[in-house]
PDB file of C-alpha atoms in Angstrom:
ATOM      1  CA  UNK A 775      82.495 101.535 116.181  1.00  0.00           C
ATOM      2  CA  UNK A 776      82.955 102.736 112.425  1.00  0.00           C
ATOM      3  CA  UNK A 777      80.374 101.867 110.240  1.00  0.00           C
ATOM      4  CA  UNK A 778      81.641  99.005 107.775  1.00  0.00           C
ATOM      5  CA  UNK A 779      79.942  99.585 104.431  1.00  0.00           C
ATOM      6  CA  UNK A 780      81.048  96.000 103.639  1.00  0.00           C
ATOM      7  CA  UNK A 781      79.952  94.066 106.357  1.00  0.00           C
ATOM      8  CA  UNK A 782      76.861  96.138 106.005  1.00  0.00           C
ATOM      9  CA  UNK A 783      75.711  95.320 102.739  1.00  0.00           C
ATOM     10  CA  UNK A 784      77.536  91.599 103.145  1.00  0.00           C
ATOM     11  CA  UNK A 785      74.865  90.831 106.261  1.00  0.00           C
ATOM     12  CA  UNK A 786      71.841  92.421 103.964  1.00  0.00           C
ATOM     13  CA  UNK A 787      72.679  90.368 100.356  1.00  0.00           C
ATOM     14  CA  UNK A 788      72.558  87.229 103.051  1.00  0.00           C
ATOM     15  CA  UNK A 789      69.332  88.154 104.547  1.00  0.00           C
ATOM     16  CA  UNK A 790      67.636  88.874 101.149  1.00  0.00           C
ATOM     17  CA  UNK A 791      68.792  85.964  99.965  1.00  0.00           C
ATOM     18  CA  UNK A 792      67.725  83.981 103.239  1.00  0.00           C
ATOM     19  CA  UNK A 793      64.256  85.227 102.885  1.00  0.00           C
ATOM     20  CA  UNK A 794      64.209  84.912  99.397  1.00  0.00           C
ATOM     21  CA  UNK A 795      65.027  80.977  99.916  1.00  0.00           C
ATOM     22  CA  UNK A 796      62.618  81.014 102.576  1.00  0.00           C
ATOM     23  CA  UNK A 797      59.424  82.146 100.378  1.00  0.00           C
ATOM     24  CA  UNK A 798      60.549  79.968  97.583  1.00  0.00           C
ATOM     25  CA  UNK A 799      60.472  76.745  99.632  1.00  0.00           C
ATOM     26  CA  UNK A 800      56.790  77.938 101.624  1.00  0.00           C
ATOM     27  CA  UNK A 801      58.354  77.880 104.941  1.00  0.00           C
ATOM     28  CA  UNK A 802      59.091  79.568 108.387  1.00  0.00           C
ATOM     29  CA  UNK A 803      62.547  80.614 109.208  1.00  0.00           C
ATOM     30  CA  UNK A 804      64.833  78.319 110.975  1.00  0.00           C
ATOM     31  CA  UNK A 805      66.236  79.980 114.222  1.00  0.00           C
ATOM     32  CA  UNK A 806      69.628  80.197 112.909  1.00  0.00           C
ATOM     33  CA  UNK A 807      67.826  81.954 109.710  1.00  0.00           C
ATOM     34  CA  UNK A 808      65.997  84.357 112.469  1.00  0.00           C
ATOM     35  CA  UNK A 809      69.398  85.745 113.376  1.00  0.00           C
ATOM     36  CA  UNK A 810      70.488  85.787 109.618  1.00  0.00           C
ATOM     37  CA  UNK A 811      67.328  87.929 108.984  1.00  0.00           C
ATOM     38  CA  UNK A 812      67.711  90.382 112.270  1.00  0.00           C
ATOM     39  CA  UNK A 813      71.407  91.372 110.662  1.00  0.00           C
ATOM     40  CA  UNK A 814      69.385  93.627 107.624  1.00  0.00           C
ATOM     41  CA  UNK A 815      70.164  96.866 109.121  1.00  0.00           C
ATOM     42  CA  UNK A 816      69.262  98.660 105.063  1.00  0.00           C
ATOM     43  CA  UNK A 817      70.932 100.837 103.018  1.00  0.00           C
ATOM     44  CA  UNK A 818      71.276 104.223 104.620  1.00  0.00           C
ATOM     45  CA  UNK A 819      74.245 105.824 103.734  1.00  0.00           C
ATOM     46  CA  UNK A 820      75.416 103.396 101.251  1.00  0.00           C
ATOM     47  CA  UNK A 821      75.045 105.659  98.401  1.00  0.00           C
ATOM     48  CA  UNK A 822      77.429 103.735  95.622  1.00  0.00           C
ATOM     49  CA  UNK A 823      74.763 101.495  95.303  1.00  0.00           C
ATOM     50  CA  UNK A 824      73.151 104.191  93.168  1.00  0.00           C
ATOM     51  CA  UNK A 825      75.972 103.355  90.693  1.00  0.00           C
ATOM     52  CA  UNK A 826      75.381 101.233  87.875  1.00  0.00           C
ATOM     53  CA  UNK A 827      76.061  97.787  87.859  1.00  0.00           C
ATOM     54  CA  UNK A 828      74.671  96.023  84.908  1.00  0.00           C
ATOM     55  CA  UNK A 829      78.091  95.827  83.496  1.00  0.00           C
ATOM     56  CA  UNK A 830      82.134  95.122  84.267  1.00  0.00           C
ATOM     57  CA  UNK A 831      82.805  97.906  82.399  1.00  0.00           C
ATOM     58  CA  UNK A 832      80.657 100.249  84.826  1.00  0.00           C
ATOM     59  CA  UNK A 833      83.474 100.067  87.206  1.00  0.00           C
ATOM     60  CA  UNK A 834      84.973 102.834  85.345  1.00  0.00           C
ATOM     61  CA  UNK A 835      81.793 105.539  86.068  1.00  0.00           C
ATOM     62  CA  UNK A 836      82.565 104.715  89.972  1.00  0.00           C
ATOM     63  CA  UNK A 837      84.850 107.167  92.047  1.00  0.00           C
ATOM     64  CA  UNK A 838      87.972 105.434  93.186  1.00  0.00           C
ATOM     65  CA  UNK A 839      86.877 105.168  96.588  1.00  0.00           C
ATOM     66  CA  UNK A 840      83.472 103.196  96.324  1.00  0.00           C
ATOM     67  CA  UNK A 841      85.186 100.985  93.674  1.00  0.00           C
ATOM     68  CA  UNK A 842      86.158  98.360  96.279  1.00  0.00           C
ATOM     69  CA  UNK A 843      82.190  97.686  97.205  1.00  0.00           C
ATOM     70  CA  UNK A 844      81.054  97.353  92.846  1.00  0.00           C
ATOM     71  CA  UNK A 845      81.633  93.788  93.497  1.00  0.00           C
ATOM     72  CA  UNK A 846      79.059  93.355  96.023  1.00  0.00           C
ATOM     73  CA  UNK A 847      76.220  95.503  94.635  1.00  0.00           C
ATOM     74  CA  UNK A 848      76.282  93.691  91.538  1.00  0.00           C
ATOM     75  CA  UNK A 849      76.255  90.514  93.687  1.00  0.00           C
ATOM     76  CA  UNK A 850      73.323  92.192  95.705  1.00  0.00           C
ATOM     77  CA  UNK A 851      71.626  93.428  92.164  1.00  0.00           C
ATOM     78  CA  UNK A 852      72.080  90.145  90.544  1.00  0.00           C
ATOM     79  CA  UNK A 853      70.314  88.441  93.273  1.00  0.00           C
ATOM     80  CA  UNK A 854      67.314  90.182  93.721  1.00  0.00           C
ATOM     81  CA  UNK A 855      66.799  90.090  89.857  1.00  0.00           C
ATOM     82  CA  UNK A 856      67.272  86.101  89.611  1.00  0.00           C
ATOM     83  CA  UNK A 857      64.433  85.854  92.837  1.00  0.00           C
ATOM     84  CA  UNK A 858      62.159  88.639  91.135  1.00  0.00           C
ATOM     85  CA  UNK A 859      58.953  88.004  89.718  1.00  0.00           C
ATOM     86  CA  UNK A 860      59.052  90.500  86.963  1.00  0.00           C
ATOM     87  CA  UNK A 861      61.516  92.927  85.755  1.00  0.00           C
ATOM     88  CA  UNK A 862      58.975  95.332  86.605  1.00  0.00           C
ATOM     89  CA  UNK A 863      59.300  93.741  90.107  1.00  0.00           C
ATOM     90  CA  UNK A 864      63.077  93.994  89.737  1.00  0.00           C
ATOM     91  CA  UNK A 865      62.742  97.628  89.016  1.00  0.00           C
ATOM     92  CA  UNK A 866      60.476  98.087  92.129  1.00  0.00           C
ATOM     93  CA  UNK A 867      63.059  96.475  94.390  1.00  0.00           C
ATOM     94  CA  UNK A 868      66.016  98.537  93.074  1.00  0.00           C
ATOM     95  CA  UNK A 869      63.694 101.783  93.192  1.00  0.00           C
ATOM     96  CA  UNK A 870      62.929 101.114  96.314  1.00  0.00           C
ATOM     97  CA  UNK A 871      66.596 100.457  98.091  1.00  0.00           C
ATOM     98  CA  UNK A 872      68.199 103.499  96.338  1.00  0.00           C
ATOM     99  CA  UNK A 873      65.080 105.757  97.654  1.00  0.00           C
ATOM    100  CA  UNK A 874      66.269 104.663 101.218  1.00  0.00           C
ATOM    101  CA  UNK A 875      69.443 105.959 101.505  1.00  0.00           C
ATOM    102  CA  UNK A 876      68.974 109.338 102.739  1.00  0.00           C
ATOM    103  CA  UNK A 877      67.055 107.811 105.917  1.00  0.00           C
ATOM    104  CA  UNK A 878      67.329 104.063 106.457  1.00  0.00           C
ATOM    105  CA  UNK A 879      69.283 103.848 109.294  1.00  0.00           C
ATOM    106  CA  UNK A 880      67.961 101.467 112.034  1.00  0.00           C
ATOM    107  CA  UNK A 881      68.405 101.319 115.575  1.00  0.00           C
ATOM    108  CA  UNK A 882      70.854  99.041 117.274  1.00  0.00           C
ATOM    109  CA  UNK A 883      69.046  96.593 119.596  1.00  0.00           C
ATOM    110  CA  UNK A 884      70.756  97.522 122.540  1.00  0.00           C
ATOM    111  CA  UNK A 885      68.896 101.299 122.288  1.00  0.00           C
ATOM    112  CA  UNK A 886      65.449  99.542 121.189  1.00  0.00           C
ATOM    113  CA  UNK A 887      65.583  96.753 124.154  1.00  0.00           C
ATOM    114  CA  UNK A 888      66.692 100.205 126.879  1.00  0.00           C
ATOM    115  CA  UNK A 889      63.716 101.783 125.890  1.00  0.00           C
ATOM    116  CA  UNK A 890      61.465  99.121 125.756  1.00  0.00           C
ATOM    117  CA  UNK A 891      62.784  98.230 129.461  1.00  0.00           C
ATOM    118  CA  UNK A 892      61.824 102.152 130.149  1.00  0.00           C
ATOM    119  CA  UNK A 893      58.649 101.702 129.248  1.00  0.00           C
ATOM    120  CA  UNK A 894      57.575  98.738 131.032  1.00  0.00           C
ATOM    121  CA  UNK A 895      59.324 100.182 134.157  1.00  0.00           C
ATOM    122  CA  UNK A 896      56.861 102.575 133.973  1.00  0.00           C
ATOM    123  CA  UNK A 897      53.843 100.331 134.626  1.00  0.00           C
ATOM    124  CA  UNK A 898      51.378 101.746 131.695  1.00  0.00           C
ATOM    125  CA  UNK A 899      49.220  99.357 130.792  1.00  0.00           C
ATOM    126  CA  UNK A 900      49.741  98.571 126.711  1.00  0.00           C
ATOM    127  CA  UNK A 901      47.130  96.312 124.446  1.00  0.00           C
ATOM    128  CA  UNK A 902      47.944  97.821 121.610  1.00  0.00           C
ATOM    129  CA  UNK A 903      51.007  99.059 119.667  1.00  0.00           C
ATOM    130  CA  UNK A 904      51.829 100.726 116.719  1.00  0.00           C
ATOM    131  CA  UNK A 905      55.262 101.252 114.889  1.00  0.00           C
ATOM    132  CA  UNK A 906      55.065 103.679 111.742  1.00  0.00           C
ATOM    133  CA  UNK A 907      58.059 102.802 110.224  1.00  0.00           C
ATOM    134  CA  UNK A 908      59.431  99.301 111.705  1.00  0.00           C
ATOM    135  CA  UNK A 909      62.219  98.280 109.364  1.00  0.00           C
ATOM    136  CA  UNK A 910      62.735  94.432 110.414  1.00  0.00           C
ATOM    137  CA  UNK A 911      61.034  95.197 113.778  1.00  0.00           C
ATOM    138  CA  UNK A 912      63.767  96.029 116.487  1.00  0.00           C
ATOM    139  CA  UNK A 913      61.169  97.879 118.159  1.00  0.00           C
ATOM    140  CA  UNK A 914      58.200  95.613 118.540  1.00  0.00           C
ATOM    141  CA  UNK A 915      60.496  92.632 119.128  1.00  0.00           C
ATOM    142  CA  UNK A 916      60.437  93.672 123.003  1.00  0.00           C
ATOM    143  CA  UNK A 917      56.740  93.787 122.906  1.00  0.00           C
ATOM    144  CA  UNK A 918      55.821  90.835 120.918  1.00  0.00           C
ATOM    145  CA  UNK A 919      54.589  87.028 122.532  1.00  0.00           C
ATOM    146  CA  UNK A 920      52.230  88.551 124.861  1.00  0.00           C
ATOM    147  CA  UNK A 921      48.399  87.322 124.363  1.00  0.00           C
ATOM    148  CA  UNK A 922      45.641  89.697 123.427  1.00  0.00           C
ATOM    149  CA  UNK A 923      48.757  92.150 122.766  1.00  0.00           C
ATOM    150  CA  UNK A 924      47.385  94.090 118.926  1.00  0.00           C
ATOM    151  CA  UNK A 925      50.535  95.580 117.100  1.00  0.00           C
ATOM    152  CA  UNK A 926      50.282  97.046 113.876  1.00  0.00           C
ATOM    153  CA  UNK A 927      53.816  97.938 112.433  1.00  0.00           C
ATOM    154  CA  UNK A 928      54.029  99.630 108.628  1.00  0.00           C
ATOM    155  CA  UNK A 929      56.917  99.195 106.693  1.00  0.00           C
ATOM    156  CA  UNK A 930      57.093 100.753 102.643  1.00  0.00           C
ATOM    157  CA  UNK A 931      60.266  99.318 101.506  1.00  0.00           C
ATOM    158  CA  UNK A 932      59.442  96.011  99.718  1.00  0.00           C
ATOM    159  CA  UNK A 933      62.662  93.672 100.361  1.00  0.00           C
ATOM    160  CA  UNK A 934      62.508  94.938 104.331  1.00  0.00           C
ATOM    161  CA  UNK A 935      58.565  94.195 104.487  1.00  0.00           C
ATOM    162  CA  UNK A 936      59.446  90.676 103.147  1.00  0.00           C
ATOM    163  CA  UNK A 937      61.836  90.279 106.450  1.00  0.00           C
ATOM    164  CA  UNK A 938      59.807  92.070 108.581  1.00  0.00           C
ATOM    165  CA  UNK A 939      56.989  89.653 108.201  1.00  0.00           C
ATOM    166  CA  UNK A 940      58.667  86.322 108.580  1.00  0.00           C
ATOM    167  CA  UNK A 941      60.098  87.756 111.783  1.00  0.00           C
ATOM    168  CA  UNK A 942      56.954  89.013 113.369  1.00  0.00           C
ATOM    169  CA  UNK A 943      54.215  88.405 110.823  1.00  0.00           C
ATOM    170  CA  UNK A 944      52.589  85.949 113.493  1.00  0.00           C
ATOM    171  CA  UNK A 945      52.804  88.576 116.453  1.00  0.00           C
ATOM    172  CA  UNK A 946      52.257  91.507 114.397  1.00  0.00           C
ATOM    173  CA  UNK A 947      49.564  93.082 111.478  1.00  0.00           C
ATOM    174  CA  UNK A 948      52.318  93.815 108.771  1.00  0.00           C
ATOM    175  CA  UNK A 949      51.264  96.564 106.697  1.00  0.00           C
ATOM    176  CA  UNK A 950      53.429  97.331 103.246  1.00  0.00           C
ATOM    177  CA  UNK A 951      52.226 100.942 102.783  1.00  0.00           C
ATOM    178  CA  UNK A 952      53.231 104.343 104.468  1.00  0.00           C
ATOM    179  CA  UNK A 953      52.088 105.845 107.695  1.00  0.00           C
ATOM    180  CA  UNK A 954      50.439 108.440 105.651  1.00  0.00           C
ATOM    181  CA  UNK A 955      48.456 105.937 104.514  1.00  0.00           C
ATOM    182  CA  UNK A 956      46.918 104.714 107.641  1.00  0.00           C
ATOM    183  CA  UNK A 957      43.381 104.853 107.334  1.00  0.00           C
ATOM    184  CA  UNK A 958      41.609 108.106 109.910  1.00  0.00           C
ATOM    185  CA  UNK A 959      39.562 105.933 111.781  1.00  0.00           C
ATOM    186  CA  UNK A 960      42.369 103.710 113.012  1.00  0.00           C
ATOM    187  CA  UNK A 961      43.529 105.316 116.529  1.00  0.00           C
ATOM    188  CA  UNK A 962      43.528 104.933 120.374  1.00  0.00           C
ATOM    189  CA  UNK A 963      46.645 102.965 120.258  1.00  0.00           C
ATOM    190  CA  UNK A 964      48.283 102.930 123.804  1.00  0.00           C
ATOM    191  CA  UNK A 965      51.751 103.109 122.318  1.00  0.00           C
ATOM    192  CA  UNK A 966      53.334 104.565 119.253  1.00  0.00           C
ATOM    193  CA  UNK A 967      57.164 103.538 119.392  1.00  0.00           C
ATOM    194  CA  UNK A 968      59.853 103.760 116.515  1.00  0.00           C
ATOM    195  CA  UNK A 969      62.258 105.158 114.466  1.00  0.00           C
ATOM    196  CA  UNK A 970      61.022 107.858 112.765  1.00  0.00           C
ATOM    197  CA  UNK A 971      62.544 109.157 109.037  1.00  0.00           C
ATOM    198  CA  UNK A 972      63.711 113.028 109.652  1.00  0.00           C
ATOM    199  CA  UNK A 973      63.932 115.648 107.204  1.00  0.00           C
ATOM    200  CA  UNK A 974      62.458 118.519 104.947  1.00  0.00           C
ATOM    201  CA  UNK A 975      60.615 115.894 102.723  1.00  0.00           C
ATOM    202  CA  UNK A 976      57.234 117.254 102.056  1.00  0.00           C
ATOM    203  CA  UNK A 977      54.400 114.679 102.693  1.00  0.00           C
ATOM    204  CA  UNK A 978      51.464 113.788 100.279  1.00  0.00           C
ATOM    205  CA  UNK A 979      48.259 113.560 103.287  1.00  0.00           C
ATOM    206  CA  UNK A 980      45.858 116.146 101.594  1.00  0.00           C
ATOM    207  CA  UNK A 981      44.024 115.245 105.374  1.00  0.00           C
ATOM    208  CA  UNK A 982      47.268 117.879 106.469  1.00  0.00           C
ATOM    209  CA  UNK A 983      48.113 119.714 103.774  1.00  0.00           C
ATOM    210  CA  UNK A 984      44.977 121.106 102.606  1.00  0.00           C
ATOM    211  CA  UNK A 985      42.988 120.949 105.761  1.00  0.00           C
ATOM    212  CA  UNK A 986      41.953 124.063 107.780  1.00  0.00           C
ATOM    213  CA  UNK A 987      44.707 123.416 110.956  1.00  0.00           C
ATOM    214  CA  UNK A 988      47.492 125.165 110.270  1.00  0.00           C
ATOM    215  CA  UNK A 989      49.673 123.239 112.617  1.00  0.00           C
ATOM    216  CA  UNK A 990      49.011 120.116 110.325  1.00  0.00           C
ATOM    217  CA  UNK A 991      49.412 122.130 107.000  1.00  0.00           C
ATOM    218  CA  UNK A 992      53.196 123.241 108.276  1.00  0.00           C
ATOM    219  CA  UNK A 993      53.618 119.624 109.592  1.00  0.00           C
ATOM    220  CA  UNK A 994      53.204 118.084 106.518  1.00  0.00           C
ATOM    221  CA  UNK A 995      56.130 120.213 104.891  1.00  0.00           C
ATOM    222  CA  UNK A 996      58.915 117.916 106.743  1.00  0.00           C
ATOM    223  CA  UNK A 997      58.562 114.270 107.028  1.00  0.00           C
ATOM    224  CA  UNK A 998      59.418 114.060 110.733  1.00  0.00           C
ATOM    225  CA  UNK A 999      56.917 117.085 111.826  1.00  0.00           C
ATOM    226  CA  UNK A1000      54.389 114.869 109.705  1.00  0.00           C
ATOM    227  CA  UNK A1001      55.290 111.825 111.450  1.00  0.00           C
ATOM    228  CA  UNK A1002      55.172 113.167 115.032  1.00  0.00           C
ATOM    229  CA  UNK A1003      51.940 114.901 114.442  1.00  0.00           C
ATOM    230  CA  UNK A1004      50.009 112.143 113.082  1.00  0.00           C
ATOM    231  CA  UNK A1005      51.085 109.796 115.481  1.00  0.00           C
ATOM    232  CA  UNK A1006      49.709 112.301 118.389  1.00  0.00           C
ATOM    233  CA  UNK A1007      46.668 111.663 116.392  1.00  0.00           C
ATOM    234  CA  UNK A1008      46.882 108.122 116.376  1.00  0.00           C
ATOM    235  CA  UNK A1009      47.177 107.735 120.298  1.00  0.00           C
ATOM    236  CA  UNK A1010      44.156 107.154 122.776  1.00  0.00           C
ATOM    237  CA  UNK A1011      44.386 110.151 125.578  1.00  0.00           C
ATOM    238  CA  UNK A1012      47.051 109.089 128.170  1.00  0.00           C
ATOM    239  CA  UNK A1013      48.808 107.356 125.616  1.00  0.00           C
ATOM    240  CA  UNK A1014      52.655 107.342 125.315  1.00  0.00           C
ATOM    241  CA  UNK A1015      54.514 108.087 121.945  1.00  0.00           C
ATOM    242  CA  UNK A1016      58.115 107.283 122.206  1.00  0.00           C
ATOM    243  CA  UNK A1017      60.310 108.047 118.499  1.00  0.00           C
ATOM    244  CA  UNK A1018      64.169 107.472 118.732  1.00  0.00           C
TER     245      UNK A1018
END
């Protein structure tokens, strides 16, 4: 199936604006706002949203072709600046989204629920879980409900953190921060699942980049080295690390 940039950003300015409703009023999601919120799928590729919007007039700095979604990213703008706290919050919000478009791209369920099936086929035993960059959480969903079960999921993008938590913020330690962030001592985790960001971004862990291993110093030169190395570290021996 193509991807449809307008039902793509249509299903995301109706979960922000779900979850937006949601922390106004102090509440948990409905289950009909559950599968409101599980349709953000983020803005990678969507890179007209980098256009400005603050005016009708900016229309005219847009290329012909992304001038049929200006519409919807002012809706999308205009929303999150009428639920933010600050403009300075505003600002963080928009900073955020347009930083994502190179890699947020999340996996369809069907691929998250296969692998999760693979995985519990095989019989390891798993207490605890950890999913570096979890988006709204297609890949701990399989895992979740299960008692004594610790998963840890981190998540840096503010409006996505804000879904992520009223979707698994009971089942799940919701962290808004980066994986590089994740503190040394916090390892043996039987199983490191997700969707990892690829690409030659360097990565700001002075733990890797200015340590004496070499194969962490060239790791942290490209994001998805970085990512796959740490997590290594981050498993208890025997443990099973499984990135889409």
């Amino acid at each position: 199936m193509a991807f449809d940039k307008k039902r793509n950003i249509r299903q995301n300015i109706e979960a922000i604006r779900t979850v937006f409703s949601i922390e106004k009023e102090g509440r948990t999601a409905t289950n009909d706002e559950i599968s409101i919120l599980k349709q953000y799928s983020g803005f990678g590729g969507l890179k007209f949203i980098l256009n400005p919007v603050g005016q009708p007039d900016d229309i005219n700095q847009w290329k012909a072709s992304d001038m049929p979604y200006f519409p919807l990213t002012q809706e999308l703008f205009s929303h999150i600046k009428d639920n933010s706290e600050s403009e300075n919050s505003y600002r963080e919000y928009i900073s955020k989204i347009r930083g994502s478009i190179l890699d947020a791209f999340y996996t369809p369920t069907e691929i998250t629920q296969s692998i999760a099936a693979a995985i519990t086929d095989t019989g390891i035993s798993i207490s605890s879980i950890l999913e570096p960059s979890a988006g709204v959480g297609a890949f701990i969903e399989p895992f979740t409900g299960i008692d004594g079960r610790r998963i840890c999921a981190y998540e840096q993008d503010l409006l996505t953190e804000k879904i992520l938590k009223n979707l698994y913020g009971s089942n799940a330690d919701i962290r808004i921060d980066s994986f590089e962030n994740m503190h040394e001592e916090d390892t043996g985790y039987d199983l490191i699942i997700g969707n990892i960001p690829f690409g030659t971004t360097s990565i700001f862990d002075l733990s890797y980049s200015r340590g004496k291993d070499q194969a962490r110093k060239f790791a942290a030169q490209s994001v998805h080295n970085y990512f796959f190395l740490k997590a290594t570290d981050k498993l208890r021996e025997g443990g099973l690390l499984a990135f889409n």
